[in-house]
Coordinates of C-alpha atoms in Angstrom, one line a residue:
G18 CA -0.1 0.1 0.0
R19 CA 2.9 2.4 0.9
L20 CA 4.5 1.7 -2.4
L21 CA 1.3 2.6 -4.3
S22 CA 1.0 5.9 -2.3
Y23 CA 4.6 6.9 -3.4
L24 CA 3.7 6.0 -7.0
E25 CA 0.8 8.4 -6.7
V26 CA 3.0 11.2 -5.4
I27 CA 5.3 10.7 -8.3
L28 CA 2.7 10.7 -10.9
A29 CA 0.4 13.4 -9.4
S30 CA 3.1 16.0 -8.6
P31 CA 4.2 17.0 -12.1
V32 CA 0.6 17.4 -13.2
V33 CA -0.4 19.5 -10.1
L34 CA 2.9 21.6 -9.7
W35 CA 4.0 21.9 -13.2
A36 CA 1.0 21.7 -15.5
G37 CA -1.3 23.4 -12.8
F38 CA 1.4 26.1 -12.0
P39 CA -0.2 28.8 -14.1
F40 CA -3.5 28.3 -12.2
F41 CA -1.5 28.8 -8.8
E42 CA 0.0 31.8 -10.2
R43 CA -3.3 33.3 -11.1
F44 CA -4.7 32.3 -7.8
Y45 CA -1.9 34.3 -6.1
Q46 CA -2.6 37.3 -8.4
S47 CA -6.2 37.2 -7.6
L48 CA -5.5 37.4 -3.9
K49 CA -2.9 40.1 -4.3
N50 CA -5.3 42.2 -6.5
K51 CA -8.2 41.4 -4.2
S52 CA -10.2 40.4 -7.3
L53 CA -11.4 36.9 -6.6
N54 CA -12.2 34.8 -9.8
M55 CA -12.3 31.3 -11.1
F56 CA -8.7 30.8 -10.4
T57 CA -9.2 31.5 -6.7
L58 CA -11.5 28.5 -6.6
I59 CA -9.2 26.3 -8.5
G60 CA -6.1 27.2 -6.6
V61 CA -7.9 26.5 -3.2
G62 CA -9.7 23.4 -4.5
V63 CA -6.5 21.7 -6.1
G64 CA -4.1 23.0 -3.4
V65 CA -6.4 21.7 -0.5
A66 CA -6.7 18.1 -2.2
Y67 CA -2.8 17.9 -3.0
I68 CA -1.5 19.1 0.3
Y69 CA -4.0 17.0 2.4
S70 CA -2.9 13.9 0.3
L71 CA 0.8 14.8 0.7
I72 CA 0.4 14.9 4.6
G73 CA -1.5 11.6 4.3
V74 CA 1.4 10.0 2.6
F75 CA 4.3 11.3 4.4
F76 CA 2.9 12.1 7.9
P77 CA 0.0 9.6 8.4
G78 CA 0.5 9.7 12.2
L79 CA -0.9 13.4 12.3
F80 CA -4.3 12.2 11.3
P81 CA -6.7 10.7 14.1
T82 CA -7.9 7.2 13.8
S83 CA -11.3 8.5 12.5
F84 CA -9.5 9.5 9.3
K85 CA -8.3 6.1 8.5
D86 CA -9.9 3.2 6.8
S87 CA -10.2 -0.4 8.2
A88 CA -6.6 -1.0 6.8
G89 CA -5.4 1.9 8.8
E90 CA -4.7 3.9 5.5
V91 CA -5.6 7.6 5.2
G92 CA -7.8 8.3 2.0
L93 CA -5.6 10.1 -0.8
Y94 CA -6.9 12.5 -3.4
F95 CA -3.9 12.9 -5.7
E96 CA -5.9 11.6 -8.6
A97 CA -8.7 14.2 -7.8
A98 CA -6.1 17.0 -7.9
A99 CA -4.4 15.7 -11.0
V100 CA -7.7 15.2 -12.8
I101 CA -9.1 18.6 -11.8
V102 CA -6.0 20.3 -13.5
A103 CA -6.2 18.1 -16.5
L104 CA -9.9 18.9 -16.9
V105 CA -9.5 22.6 -16.5
L106 CA -6.7 22.6 -19.0
L107 CA -9.0 20.6 -21.4
G108 CA -11.6 23.2 -21.1
Q109 CA -9.1 25.8 -22.0
V110 CA -7.8 23.9 -24.9
L111 CA -11.3 23.6 -26.2
E112 CA -11.9 27.4 -25.7
L113 CA -8.7 28.1 -27.6
K114 CA -9.8 25.8 -30.4
A115 CA -13.3 27.6 -30.5
R116 CA -11.5 31.0 -30.5
S117 CA -9.3 29.9 -33.4
Q118 CA -12.4 28.8 -35.2
T119 CA -13.8 32.3 -35.0
G120 CA -10.2 33.6 -35.9
R121 CA -10.8 31.8 -39.1
A122 CA -13.1 34.5 -40.1
I123 CA -10.2 36.9 -40.2
K124 CA -7.9 34.3 -41.8
A125 CA -10.5 33.6 -44.4
L126 CA -10.8 37.4 -45.1
L127 CA -7.0 37.7 -45.3
G128 CA -7.0 34.7 -47.7
L129 CA -9.3 36.6 -50.1
A130 CA -6.4 38.7 -51.3
P131 CA -4.6 37.5 -54.2
K132 CA -0.8 37.2 -53.8
T133 CA 0.3 38.6 -57.2
A134 CA -0.7 41.3 -59.7
R135 CA 0.0 42.0 -63.3
K136 CA 1.8 45.3 -63.7
I137 CA 1.8 47.2 -67.1
L138 CA 5.2 49.0 -67.4
D139 CA 5.6 52.3 -69.2
N140 CA 6.8 50.7 -72.3
G141 CA 3.7 48.5 -72.5
D142 CA 5.4 45.3 -71.3
E143 CA 3.7 43.3 -68.6
V144 CA 5.2 41.6 -65.6
D145 CA 4.0 39.6 -62.6
I146 CA 4.8 41.4 -59.4
S147 CA 4.0 40.7 -55.5
I148 CA 1.1 42.5 -54.1
D149 CA 3.6 44.1 -51.7
D150 CA 5.6 45.7 -54.5
I151 CA 2.5 47.6 -56.0
S152 CA 2.8 51.4 -55.7
I153 CA 0.0 54.0 -55.8
G154 CA -0.6 55.0 -59.5
D155 CA 0.6 51.6 -60.9
R156 CA -1.4 50.4 -63.9
L157 CA -2.4 46.7 -63.4
R158 CA -4.2 44.4 -65.8
V159 CA -7.0 42.0 -64.4
R160 CA -7.7 39.1 -66.8
P161 CA -11.1 37.5 -66.8
G162 CA -11.8 35.4 -63.7
E163 CA -8.8 36.9 -61.7
K164 CA -9.1 38.4 -58.3
I165 CA -8.7 42.2 -58.2
P166 CA -5.3 42.9 -56.6
I167 CA -5.9 46.2 -54.7
D168 CA -8.4 49.1 -54.4
G169 CA -8.4 51.4 -57.3
K170 CA -10.2 52.8 -60.4
V171 CA -11.0 51.2 -63.9
V172 CA -8.9 53.1 -66.5
Q173 CA -9.7 50.9 -69.3
G174 CA -12.1 48.0 -70.2
K175 CA -15.6 46.8 -69.1
S176 CA -16.6 43.9 -66.9
S177 CA -18.8 42.7 -64.1
V178 CA -17.3 42.1 -60.9
D179 CA -18.3 39.7 -58.0
E180 CA -18.1 41.8 -55.0
S181 CA -20.2 39.2 -52.7
M182 CA -17.2 38.5 -50.4
I183 CA -17.1 42.1 -49.4
T184 CA -20.7 43.1 -49.5
G185 CA -22.6 39.9 -48.9
E186 CA -24.6 40.7 -52.2
P187 CA -24.5 37.9 -54.9
I188 CA -25.3 40.0 -57.9
P189 CA -22.1 41.0 -59.9
V190 CA -21.7 44.7 -60.3
E191 CA -21.0 46.4 -63.6
K192 CA -17.6 48.1 -64.0
V193 CA -16.7 50.7 -66.7
E194 CA -14.0 53.3 -67.0
G195 CA -13.9 55.5 -64.0
S196 CA -15.7 52.9 -61.7
P197 CA -14.1 52.3 -58.3
I198 CA -12.9 48.7 -57.6
V199 CA -12.1 46.8 -54.4
G200 CA -9.3 44.5 -53.8
A201 CA -10.0 40.7 -53.4
T202 CA -13.2 40.9 -55.6
I203 CA -13.4 38.6 -58.5
N204 CA -13.4 39.7 -62.0
G205 CA -16.0 38.4 -64.5
T206 CA -15.8 37.9 -68.2
G207 CA -14.2 41.1 -69.3
S208 CA -10.5 42.4 -69.0
L209 CA -9.9 45.4 -67.0
I210 CA -6.9 47.8 -66.6
I211 CA -6.9 49.4 -63.2
R212 CA -4.9 52.1 -61.5
A213 CA -3.8 51.5 -58.0
E214 CA -5.1 53.9 -55.4
K215 CA -5.0 52.2 -52.1
I216 CA -2.4 49.6 -51.1
G217 CA -1.4 47.7 -48.0
K218 CA -3.2 48.6 -44.7
D219 CA -5.3 51.2 -46.5
T220 CA -7.2 48.8 -48.6
L221 CA -10.9 48.1 -47.7
L222 CA -10.1 44.5 -47.1
S223 CA -7.2 45.5 -44.7
Q224 CA -9.6 47.8 -42.8
I225 CA -12.2 45.1 -42.6
V226 CA -9.8 42.7 -41.1
K227 CA -8.5 45.4 -38.6
M228 CA -12.1 46.1 -37.4
V229 CA -13.1 42.6 -37.1
S230 CA -10.1 41.7 -35.1
E231 CA -10.5 44.7 -32.8
A232 CA -14.2 44.1 -32.3
Q233 CA -13.4 40.6 -31.3
R234 CA -11.1 41.7 -28.6
S235 CA -13.5 44.4 -27.3
R236 CA -15.6 43.8 -24.2
A237 CA -19.4 44.1 -24.4
P238 CA -21.2 46.1 -21.5
I239 CA -23.1 43.0 -20.7
Q240 CA -19.8 41.4 -19.8
K241 CA -19.5 43.9 -17.0
L242 CA -22.7 42.3 -15.4
A243 CA -21.1 38.8 -15.6
D244 CA -17.9 40.3 -14.0
L245 CA -20.0 42.0 -11.3
V246 CA -21.9 38.7 -10.6
A247 CA -18.5 36.8 -10.6
S248 CA -17.1 39.3 -7.9
Y249 CA -19.9 38.5 -5.6
F250 CA -20.2 34.8 -6.5
V251 CA -16.6 33.7 -5.8
P252 CA -16.6 35.0 -2.1
A253 CA -20.1 33.3 -1.7
V254 CA -18.7 30.0 -2.9
I255 CA -15.8 30.2 -0.6
L256 CA -18.1 30.8 2.3
I257 CA -20.3 27.9 1.3
S258 CA -17.4 25.8 1.0
I259 CA -16.1 26.6 4.6
L260 CA -19.8 26.0 5.8
T261 CA -19.9 22.7 4.1
F262 CA -16.6 21.7 5.8
F263 CA -17.9 22.7 9.3
I264 CA -21.4 21.2 8.9
W265 CA -19.7 17.8 7.7
Y266 CA -17.2 18.0 10.5
L267 CA -19.6 18.7 13.1
F268 CA -22.6 16.6 12.1
G269 CA -21.4 14.1 9.4
P270 CA -20.6 10.4 9.8
E271 CA -17.1 9.2 10.5
P272 CA -14.4 10.0 9.3
S273 CA -16.2 13.4 9.4
L274 CA -13.2 15.6 8.9
V275 CA -12.4 13.7 5.6
Y276 CA -15.9 14.2 4.3
G277 CA -15.6 17.8 5.4
V278 CA -12.4 18.4 3.4
I279 CA -13.6 16.5 0.3
N280 CA -17.0 18.1 0.0
A281 CA -15.6 21.5 0.6
V282 CA -13.0 20.9 -2.2
A283 CA -16.0 19.6 -4.5
V284 CA -17.9 22.8 -3.7
L285 CA -15.0 25.0 -4.8
I286 CA -14.3 23.1 -8.0
I287 CA -17.8 22.7 -9.3
A288 CA -18.5 26.4 -8.8
C289 CA -15.6 27.5 -10.8
P290 CA -17.1 30.3 -13.0
C291 CA -15.2 29.4 -16.3
A292 CA -18.4 29.1 -18.2
L293 CA -19.3 32.6 -16.9
G294 CA -16.1 34.0 -18.1
L295 CA -16.7 32.5 -21.5
A296 CA -20.4 33.3 -21.9
T297 CA -19.9 36.8 -23.6
P298 CA -16.6 36.8 -25.3
M299 CA -17.4 33.6 -27.1
S300 CA -20.6 34.9 -28.7
I301 CA -19.1 38.3 -29.5
M302 CA -16.2 36.6 -31.4
V303 CA -18.4 34.2 -33.3
A304 CA -21.0 37.1 -34.1
T305 CA -18.3 39.5 -35.5
G306 CA -16.7 37.0 -37.6
K307 CA -20.0 35.9 -39.1
A308 CA -21.2 39.4 -39.6
A309 CA -18.1 40.4 -41.5
G310 CA -18.9 37.7 -44.0
L311 CA -22.4 39.3 -44.5
G312 CA -20.9 42.8 -45.2
V313 CA -21.6 44.1 -41.6
L314 CA -18.6 45.3 -39.6
F315 CA -18.9 46.1 -36.0
K316 CA -16.3 48.4 -34.6
N317 CA -16.6 46.8 -31.0
A318 CA -18.7 44.6 -28.8
E319 CA -20.6 47.5 -27.5
A320 CA -22.0 48.3 -31.0
I321 CA -23.4 44.8 -31.3
E322 CA -25.1 45.2 -27.9
Q323 CA -26.4 48.7 -28.6
M324 CA -27.8 48.0 -32.1
E325 CA -30.7 45.8 -30.5
N326 CA -31.9 48.8 -28.3
V327 CA -32.3 51.2 -31.3
D328 CA -35.8 52.6 -31.4
T329 CA -35.2 55.4 -33.9
L330 CA -33.2 55.4 -37.0
V331 CA -32.2 58.6 -38.6
V332 CA -31.1 58.2 -42.2
D333 CA -29.4 60.7 -44.6
K334 CA -31.1 60.9 -47.8
T335 CA -28.5 61.2 -50.4
G336 CA -26.3 58.2 -50.9
T337 CA -28.1 56.3 -48.1
L338 CA -31.7 56.0 -49.3
T339 CA -30.9 57.2 -52.8
E340 CA -28.3 56.1 -55.3
G341 CA -26.3 59.4 -54.6
K342 CA -26.0 59.8 -58.5
P343 CA -28.6 62.3 -59.6
K344 CA -30.1 61.7 -63.1
L345 CA -31.7 64.2 -65.5
V346 CA -35.4 63.5 -65.4
S347 CA -37.3 66.3 -67.0
V348 CA -36.7 69.3 -69.4
L349 CA -39.6 71.9 -69.7
S350 CA -39.7 74.7 -72.0
L351 CA -41.7 77.7 -70.7
S352 CA -40.9 80.0 -73.6
D353 CA -40.8 79.7 -77.5
L354 CA -37.6 77.7 -77.3
K355 CA -37.6 74.0 -78.1
E356 CA -36.8 71.6 -75.0
E357 CA -33.4 70.6 -76.8
D358 CA -32.5 74.3 -76.8
V359 CA -33.2 74.6 -73.0
L360 CA -31.2 71.6 -72.3
E361 CA -28.3 72.8 -74.7
Y362 CA -28.2 76.1 -72.6
A363 CA -28.1 74.1 -69.3
A364 CA -25.4 71.6 -70.5
S365 CA -23.2 74.3 -72.0
L366 CA -23.3 76.2 -68.6
E367 CA -22.5 73.1 -66.6
V368 CA -19.3 71.9 -68.6
G369 CA -17.3 74.1 -66.3
S370 CA -19.2 73.5 -63.1
E371 CA -18.1 71.2 -60.1
H372 CA -21.6 71.0 -58.9
P373 CA -22.9 67.3 -58.5
L374 CA -25.9 68.1 -60.5
A375 CA -23.9 69.2 -63.4
E376 CA -22.8 65.7 -64.2
A377 CA -26.4 64.5 -64.4
I378 CA -27.3 67.2 -66.8
L379 CA -24.2 66.5 -69.0
E380 CA -24.9 62.8 -69.0
G381 CA -28.6 63.5 -69.7
A382 CA -27.7 65.8 -72.7
K383 CA -25.2 63.2 -74.1
S384 CA -27.9 60.6 -74.0
K385 CA -30.2 62.8 -75.9
G386 CA -27.6 63.7 -78.5
V387 CA -27.4 67.5 -77.4
K388 CA -24.0 69.0 -77.7
P389 CA -22.8 71.8 -75.4
K390 CA -21.7 75.1 -76.9
E391 CA -18.8 77.2 -75.9
V392 CA -19.4 79.6 -73.0
N393 CA -17.6 82.9 -72.2
H394 CA -17.3 84.8 -69.0
F395 CA -18.5 81.9 -66.9
S396 CA -18.9 82.3 -63.2
S397 CA -20.4 80.1 -60.4
I398 CA -22.4 81.8 -57.5
T399 CA -22.3 79.6 -54.5
G400 CA -25.6 78.4 -53.2
K401 CA -27.4 79.9 -56.3
G402 CA -26.0 78.6 -59.7
V403 CA -23.9 79.5 -62.7
E404 CA -24.0 82.0 -65.4
G405 CA -22.1 82.7 -68.7
E406 CA -22.4 84.0 -72.2
I407 CA -23.6 81.8 -75.0
N408 CA -23.4 83.1 -78.6
G409 CA -23.2 86.8 -76.9
Q410 CA -26.3 86.2 -74.9
K411 CA -26.1 86.2 -71.1
V412 CA -27.8 82.9 -69.7
L413 CA -28.2 81.7 -66.2
L414 CA -29.0 78.3 -64.6
G415 CA -29.8 77.8 -60.9
N416 CA -32.4 78.4 -58.2
K417 CA -34.9 81.1 -57.7
A418 CA -32.4 83.4 -55.9
L419 CA -30.2 83.8 -59.0
F420 CA -32.9 85.7 -60.8
N421 CA -34.8 88.9 -60.6
P422 CA -38.4 88.6 -58.9
E423 CA -40.0 89.9 -62.3
A424 CA -38.7 86.6 -64.0
F425 CA -41.4 84.9 -61.9
S426 CA -44.2 87.2 -62.7
D427 CA -46.1 84.3 -64.5
S428 CA -47.4 82.1 -61.5
K429 CA -47.4 79.2 -63.9
I430 CA -43.5 79.0 -63.5
E431 CA -43.5 78.4 -59.9
R432 CA -46.4 75.9 -60.2
Q433 CA -44.5 73.9 -62.7
A434 CA -41.5 73.8 -60.5
D435 CA -43.6 72.7 -57.6
L436 CA -45.0 69.8 -59.6
L437 CA -41.5 68.6 -60.4
R438 CA -40.5 68.9 -56.6
A439 CA -43.6 67.0 -55.7
E440 CA -42.2 64.1 -57.7
G441 CA -39.0 64.4 -55.7
Q442 CA -37.0 66.2 -58.3
T443 CA -34.7 69.2 -57.9
A444 CA -35.9 72.0 -60.1
M445 CA -33.4 74.4 -61.7
F446 CA -34.4 77.3 -63.9
V447 CA -32.8 78.4 -67.2
G448 CA -33.0 81.9 -68.5
E449 CA -32.0 85.5 -68.4
R450 CA -32.0 87.6 -65.4
N451 CA -35.6 88.8 -66.0
K452 CA -37.0 85.8 -68.1
I453 CA -37.4 82.1 -67.5
F454 CA -36.7 80.0 -70.7
G455 CA -37.5 76.6 -68.9
I456 CA -36.9 74.3 -66.1
I457 CA -34.4 71.3 -65.7
G458 CA -35.6 68.6 -63.4
V459 CA -32.9 66.2 -61.9
A460 CA -33.7 63.5 -59.4
D461 CA -31.6 61.1 -57.4
P462 CA -33.1 57.6 -57.8
I463 CA -34.2 55.7 -54.7
K464 CA -32.2 52.6 -54.1
K465 CA -34.4 49.4 -54.9
S466 CA -33.5 48.0 -51.4
S467 CA -34.5 51.1 -49.3
K468 CA -38.3 50.6 -49.4
E469 CA -38.3 47.0 -48.3
A470 CA -35.6 47.6 -45.6
I471 CA -37.6 50.4 -44.2
Q472 CA -40.8 48.3 -43.9
R473 CA -38.9 45.6 -42.2
L474 CA -37.5 48.1 -39.6
R475 CA -40.9 49.7 -38.9
S476 CA -42.5 46.4 -38.5
D477 CA -39.7 45.7 -36.0
G478 CA -41.0 48.8 -34.1
V479 CA -38.2 51.1 -35.2
R480 CA -39.2 54.7 -36.1
V481 CA -37.4 55.8 -39.3
I482 CA -36.7 59.5 -39.8
M483 CA -35.2 61.0 -43.0
L484 CA -32.7 63.8 -42.5
T485 CA -31.7 65.9 -45.5
G486 CA -30.4 69.3 -46.7
D487 CA -32.8 69.1 -49.6
N488 CA -35.8 71.3 -50.1
K489 CA -38.8 70.2 -48.0
K490 CA -41.2 69.3 -51.0
T491 CA -38.5 67.1 -52.6
A492 CA -37.8 65.3 -49.5
Q493 CA -41.4 64.7 -48.7
A494 CA -41.8 63.2 -52.2
V495 CA -39.0 60.8 -51.6
A496 CA -40.5 60.1 -48.0
R497 CA -43.7 59.2 -49.5
K498 CA -42.3 56.8 -51.9
I499 CA -40.4 54.9 -49.2
Q500 CA -42.9 55.5 -46.4
V501 CA -40.7 56.7 -43.6
D502 CA -42.3 57.9 -40.3
D503 CA -40.9 61.6 -40.5
V504 CA -38.8 64.0 -42.6
I505 CA -36.6 66.8 -41.4
A506 CA -35.5 68.8 -44.4
D507 CA -33.4 71.9 -45.1
V508 CA -30.9 70.7 -42.6
L509 CA -27.4 72.2 -42.9
P510 CA -24.4 69.6 -42.3
D511 CA -23.5 71.2 -39.0
Q512 CA -27.0 70.9 -37.7
K513 CA -27.2 67.2 -38.2
A514 CA -25.6 66.5 -34.7
D515 CA -28.2 68.8 -33.1
V516 CA -31.1 66.9 -34.7
I517 CA -29.7 63.7 -33.1
K518 CA -29.2 65.5 -29.6
K519 CA -32.8 66.7 -29.8
L520 CA -34.1 63.2 -30.4
Q521 CA -32.0 61.9 -27.6
S522 CA -33.4 64.4 -25.2
E523 CA -36.8 62.9 -25.8
G524 CA -35.5 59.7 -24.4
R525 CA -35.0 57.9 -27.8
F526 CA -32.3 55.5 -28.5
V527 CA -31.0 56.7 -31.8
A528 CA -28.9 55.2 -34.7
M529 CA -27.7 57.3 -37.5
A530 CA -26.9 56.1 -40.9
G531 CA -24.9 58.3 -43.3
D532 CA -22.0 58.2 -45.7
G533 CA -20.1 61.6 -45.8
I534 CA -17.7 63.5 -44.1
N535 CA -20.5 65.9 -43.1
D536 CA -22.3 63.1 -41.3
A537 CA -19.3 62.2 -39.0
P538 CA -20.4 64.5 -36.0
A539 CA -23.9 63.0 -36.2
L540 CA -22.5 59.5 -36.4
A541 CA -20.4 60.1 -33.3
Q542 CA -23.4 61.8 -31.5
A543 CA -25.8 59.0 -32.1
Q544 CA -25.8 55.9 -29.6
V545 CA -25.0 53.7 -32.7
G546 CA -23.4 55.3 -35.8
I547 CA -23.8 53.4 -38.9
A548 CA -21.4 54.3 -41.9
M549 CA -22.2 53.3 -45.4
G550 CA -19.0 51.6 -46.6
T551 CA -19.5 53.4 -50.0
G552 CA -18.8 56.7 -48.2
T553 CA -15.8 58.3 -46.7
D554 CA -13.2 56.9 -44.2
V555 CA -14.1 59.7 -41.8
A556 CA -17.7 58.4 -41.6
M557 CA -16.3 54.9 -40.9
E558 CA -14.0 56.1 -38.2
S559 CA -16.8 57.8 -36.3
A560 CA -19.4 55.0 -36.7
G561 CA -19.8 51.8 -34.5
V562 CA -21.1 49.8 -37.5
T563 CA -20.1 50.1 -41.1
L564 CA -22.1 48.5 -43.8
V565 CA -19.6 47.4 -46.6
K566 CA -22.3 47.7 -49.1
G567 CA -24.1 51.1 -48.5
D568 CA -27.4 49.6 -48.4
L569 CA -30.3 49.9 -45.7
K570 CA -30.7 46.2 -45.9
G571 CA -27.5 46.0 -44.0
I572 CA -29.0 47.8 -41.1
V573 CA -31.7 45.0 -40.9
R574 CA -29.0 42.6 -41.0
A575 CA -26.9 44.3 -38.4
R576 CA -30.0 44.5 -36.1
E577 CA -30.8 40.7 -36.5
I578 CA -27.2 39.9 -35.7
S579 CA -27.4 42.1 -32.6
Q580 CA -30.6 40.5 -31.4
M581 CA -29.4 37.0 -32.0
T582 CA -25.9 37.5 -30.4
I583 CA -27.6 39.2 -27.2
K584 CA -30.0 36.2 -26.9
N585 CA -27.2 33.8 -27.4
I586 CA -25.2 35.7 -24.6
K587 CA -28.3 35.5 -22.3
Q588 CA -28.6 31.8 -22.9
N589 CA -24.9 31.4 -22.0
L590 CA -25.3 33.1 -18.8
F591 CA -28.3 31.2 -18.0
F592 CA -26.5 28.1 -18.6
A593 CA -23.6 29.2 -16.5
F594 CA -25.7 30.3 -13.5
V595 CA -28.3 27.3 -13.5
Y596 CA -25.5 25.0 -13.6
N597 CA -23.6 26.6 -10.8
G598 CA -26.9 27.0 -8.8
L599 CA -27.6 23.2 -9.1
G600 CA -24.0 22.1 -8.8
V601 CA -23.1 23.8 -5.6
P602 CA -25.7 22.3 -3.3
I603 CA -25.0 18.6 -4.7
A604 CA -21.3 19.2 -4.2
A605 CA -22.0 20.3 -0.6
G606 CA -23.7 17.0 0.0
V607 CA -27.5 18.0 0.1
L608 CA -28.4 14.6 -1.4
Y609 CA -26.5 12.5 1.0
P610 CA -29.1 12.3 3.9
F611 CA -31.7 11.2 1.4
F612 CA -29.8 9.2 -1.2
G613 CA -26.3 8.6 0.1
V614 CA -25.0 10.5 -3.0
L615 CA -21.7 12.3 -2.7
L616 CA -19.9 14.2 -5.5
S617 CA -16.2 13.5 -5.8
P618 CA -14.0 16.5 -6.7
M619 CA -13.1 14.7 -9.9
F620 CA -16.8 14.5 -11.0
A621 CA -17.1 18.1 -10.0
A622 CA -14.2 19.0 -12.2
A623 CA -15.7 17.1 -15.0
A624 CA -19.1 18.8 -14.7
M625 CA -17.3 22.2 -14.5
S626 CA -15.6 21.5 -17.9
L627 CA -18.9 20.3 -19.4
S628 CA -20.6 23.6 -18.4
S629 CA -17.7 25.5 -20.4
V630 CA -18.2 23.1 -23.4
S631 CA -22.0 23.8 -23.5
V632 CA -21.4 27.5 -23.4
I633 CA -18.8 27.1 -26.2
A634 CA -21.1 24.9 -28.2
N635 CA -24.0 27.4 -27.9
A636 CA -22.0 30.2 -29.0
L637 CA -20.7 28.5 -32.1
R638 CA -24.3 27.9 -33.1
L639 CA -24.4 31.6 -34.0
G640 CA -22.0 30.9 -36.9
V641 CA -24.5 28.5 -38.4
K642 CA -25.6 30.0 -41.8
K643 CA -29.2 28.7 -41.6
Q644 CA -30.3 31.2 -39.0
W645 CA -29.5 34.3 -41.1
R646 CA -32.5 35.6 -43.1
A647 CA -31.3 38.8 -44.7

């Protein structure tokens, strides 16, 4: 018997002292920092079982007879101490494995980037170079079926590109000269020549990877709740463990002291709140990885948690609800000029203009076969319009403020303009200072997905408000088409944040969606800022959520991900608590008087690992594709 005992010491000691050393280290830290945690419980449990057994082997005389069995031997618990260490380590290995599985989301994203690119040299020769050797401004050829190497613009060629790995949208996007292009997307059947504009860590793919990895490391506010509970829970468990020892010692059967020690250790081990520590981070990691694949990037865990609470969504009109690319819709003549002549005047004046509507007028004229004429003495009047001389005649194009009041003496002119505005068009007048020749109507088409997304959000109880710098009539026309709850028009860029503040002061939980630099203060002010990935880097920096494809459907998606993640975290916390709530009394020996059932510390350790595994398994369920609707 003695030989067997020494063999146990030899086998158990390396496991407890070497493999379990990190646990004792953390146990010491938890005492030193006065922040009791799961390692406090493991340290006390394993330490007590091991030291008790050591004394039993080398100094059995110290134990009273009541401690010894019929053969006069003291009960040893080396295997319990060693198995506890092994099981806790196993739990941690499983946790790391699960974490690396969610890390695969990042690896998969990184793996999307091609390794080489085909550079066109100045003399027209083409060479294959490594991605790392591309410089900004390089011209690169992308052959059919190849991956686009970096972010840039198409300079020649026409093709459709599959951007689903970045946006989550399956339909390929047409690319022509001047179209922006994103690295790692897949070229279709056409050949393209592109110019490199962003390389290395500036590419959209690199930014996505950075955001996902930062989000996976961040802590959700709900985690604070788990930490708070654990800070009360651990001391309570230690207290229950001490009580267990004394109750068994005073009232238990012989050897009562042994029963006391063993059950006290079992309580400490089974109550180890590892599952509690895993509950939140595991779900957050799985969800952020999954969301990135669907084109929704969360900046941090807090954004995932907040998204679920949103009851008011404020949406910027241009580029968010609409395409952000105005098109020429109507040309009306209000004089003896033909409509082509009105358009010719407008197009001629817009050749030199920087205004976003200029492009729409020029494109529209081109498609109608109207050629611009030469303009002299061109000048642009900020906020009003443009003017210049065409064939010696001074012509103006702009809003009402540009003309003299007598130009509008005929009330029909304003009526016609209002009719266009009621259809969601921006009306611009063409004419001389005192006479209107005609009206040009330009509209920004509404994105197909906007209406459906807004209906989904409203049915989910979210109030949708459209915010725009546009004229009120135009804004209301758009609002009617997509059925938002409210419109706030004529808002200057620097007033957007004030609108958000006002809504917050009414007790609303506000999300703001926008895409421009002018939206950044409002995005930062809202509880959840949602940046459209088609927009500017500044917007993406100040937002908690970025939608890679600037599309409202992404907001529906982000909300679903948030709801499912928080639900998953709550399930995890429930698992962890219920399990501990049931486990502790059983380990303390509550069932012994009735059924003669006792829980050995080894079984307690196995049960503890099982609770962690159940939490990990539940979190990994989030990554299963079937659940995601949008």
